[in-house]
Amino acid sequence: AQSVAQPEDQVNVAEGNPLTVKCTYSVSGNPYLFWYVQYPNRGLQFLLKYITGDNLVKGSYGFEAEFNKSQTSFHLKKPSALVSDSALYFCAVRDNPSGQNFVFGPGTRLSVLP
Amino acid sequence: NAGVTQTPKFRILKIGQSMTLQCAQDMNHNYMYWYRQDPGMGLKLIYYSVGAGITDKGEVPNGYNVSRSTTEDFPLRLELAAPSQTSVYFCASSGSDTQYFGPGTRLTVL
């Protein structure tokens, strides 16, 4: 069975500094990895995904994520944080492209301080 | 293109009451899902459907039922509401590998 860990409940970063939100995963086959963001009182919004190809994936709002197979990680990054990036971030994994069992991590709350 | 819509946005139920949470999508997606999100927790899958007429249990199906008579609609039924079902419920749909979420229904059972 697949699983996702987000080791940090909370990440604080100053505006303009780079940010990283960590995610590690466990799957039996090839991983299909996703990042979602949730703003207060809203549903989850898709940010980016890794299916195959380049290990560095670029997504919405200037976010990117790096897939590292040897470390089973898929960390979310942004070179320069904005206050408006403050939200709850979820990493998710599925174990094949047609499988429908998405597994979500517990979420990491990002606070960008002005 | 409205995406995934959910009604109602908020609801308060008494213990033992029943209700149906509505979910609809206009993207012609085959796959639809119901999740619950408890405070400080991630999402847990309640039920999912791979197409009209086909549904299956997720991680936490007890106390819920679903049906999928059309591609567009995937209602979630609570038959005997319990305080443990107080949560925020999200519906999602998927055409291939990415899920798209509705805005959620905040349910309180008192």
Short mmCIF file of C-alpha atoms in Angstrom, two decimals, chain A residues 32 34 36 38 41-46 49 51 88 90 94 97-107, chain B residues 10 31 33 35 37 40-43 45 48-50 88 90 94 96-104 106:
data_model
loop_
_atom_site.label_atom_id
_atom_site.label_comp_id
_atom_site.label_asym_id
_atom_site.label_seq_id
_atom_site.Cartn_x
_atom_site.Cartn_y
_atom_site.Cartn_z
CA TYR A 32 2.65 9.28 -9.58
CA PHE A 34 0.99 15.47 -6.91
CA TYR A 36 -2.24 20.51 -4.02
CA GLN A 38 -5.75 24.64 0.04
CA ASN A 41 -12.48 27.65 3.42
CA ARG A 42 -11.69 26.46 -0.11
CA GLY A 43 -11.27 23.14 -1.85
CA LEU A 44 -7.92 21.77 -2.90
CA GLN A 45 -6.32 23.24 -6.01
CA PHE A 46 -3.93 21.30 -8.21
CA LYS A 49 2.38 16.58 -10.85
CA ILE A 51 4.19 11.25 -13.91
CA LEU A 88 -2.08 24.42 3.52
CA PHE A 90 -0.84 18.54 0.47
CA ARG A 94 -0.97 7.04 -6.54
CA PRO A 97 -1.81 6.07 -13.87
CA SER A 98 -5.16 4.34 -13.96
CA GLY A 99 -5.41 3.42 -10.32
CA GLN A 100 -7.84 5.56 -8.46
CA ASN A 101 -6.52 5.25 -4.97
CA PHE A 102 -4.99 8.63 -4.26
CA VAL A 103 -3.29 8.81 -0.88
CA PHE A 104 -2.85 12.26 0.63
CA GLY A 105 -0.31 13.36 3.17
CA PRO A 106 -1.44 15.12 6.37
CA GLY A 107 -0.64 18.55 5.01
CA PHE B 10 -22.97 24.43 5.30
CA TYR B 31 -13.95 9.11 -11.94
CA TYR B 33 -14.63 10.71 -5.22
CA TYR B 35 -13.39 12.68 0.91
CA GLN B 37 -11.26 16.31 6.06
CA GLY B 40 -5.62 19.23 11.26
CA MET B 41 -5.84 16.07 9.21
CA GLY B 42 -5.41 15.11 5.61
CA LEU B 43 -8.15 13.79 3.38
CA LEU B 45 -11.42 8.64 0.99
CA TYR B 48 -15.30 6.54 -5.21
CA SER B 49 -16.79 5.74 -8.60
CA VAL B 50 -15.10 4.79 -11.86
CA VAL B 88 -15.73 19.02 5.89
CA PHE B 90 -15.01 17.32 -0.49
CA SER B 94 -10.81 13.02 -12.48
CA SER B 96 -7.12 10.78 -16.04
CA ASP B 97 -4.41 11.34 -13.47
CA THR B 98 -5.33 14.68 -11.80
CA GLN B 99 -8.19 15.24 -9.38
CA TYR B 100 -10.24 18.43 -9.35
CA PHE B 101 -12.01 19.38 -6.16
CA GLY B 102 -15.25 21.08 -5.27
CA PRO B 103 -15.44 23.87 -2.65
CA GLY B 104 -16.59 21.55 0.14
CA ARG B 106 -19.07 21.87 6.15
#
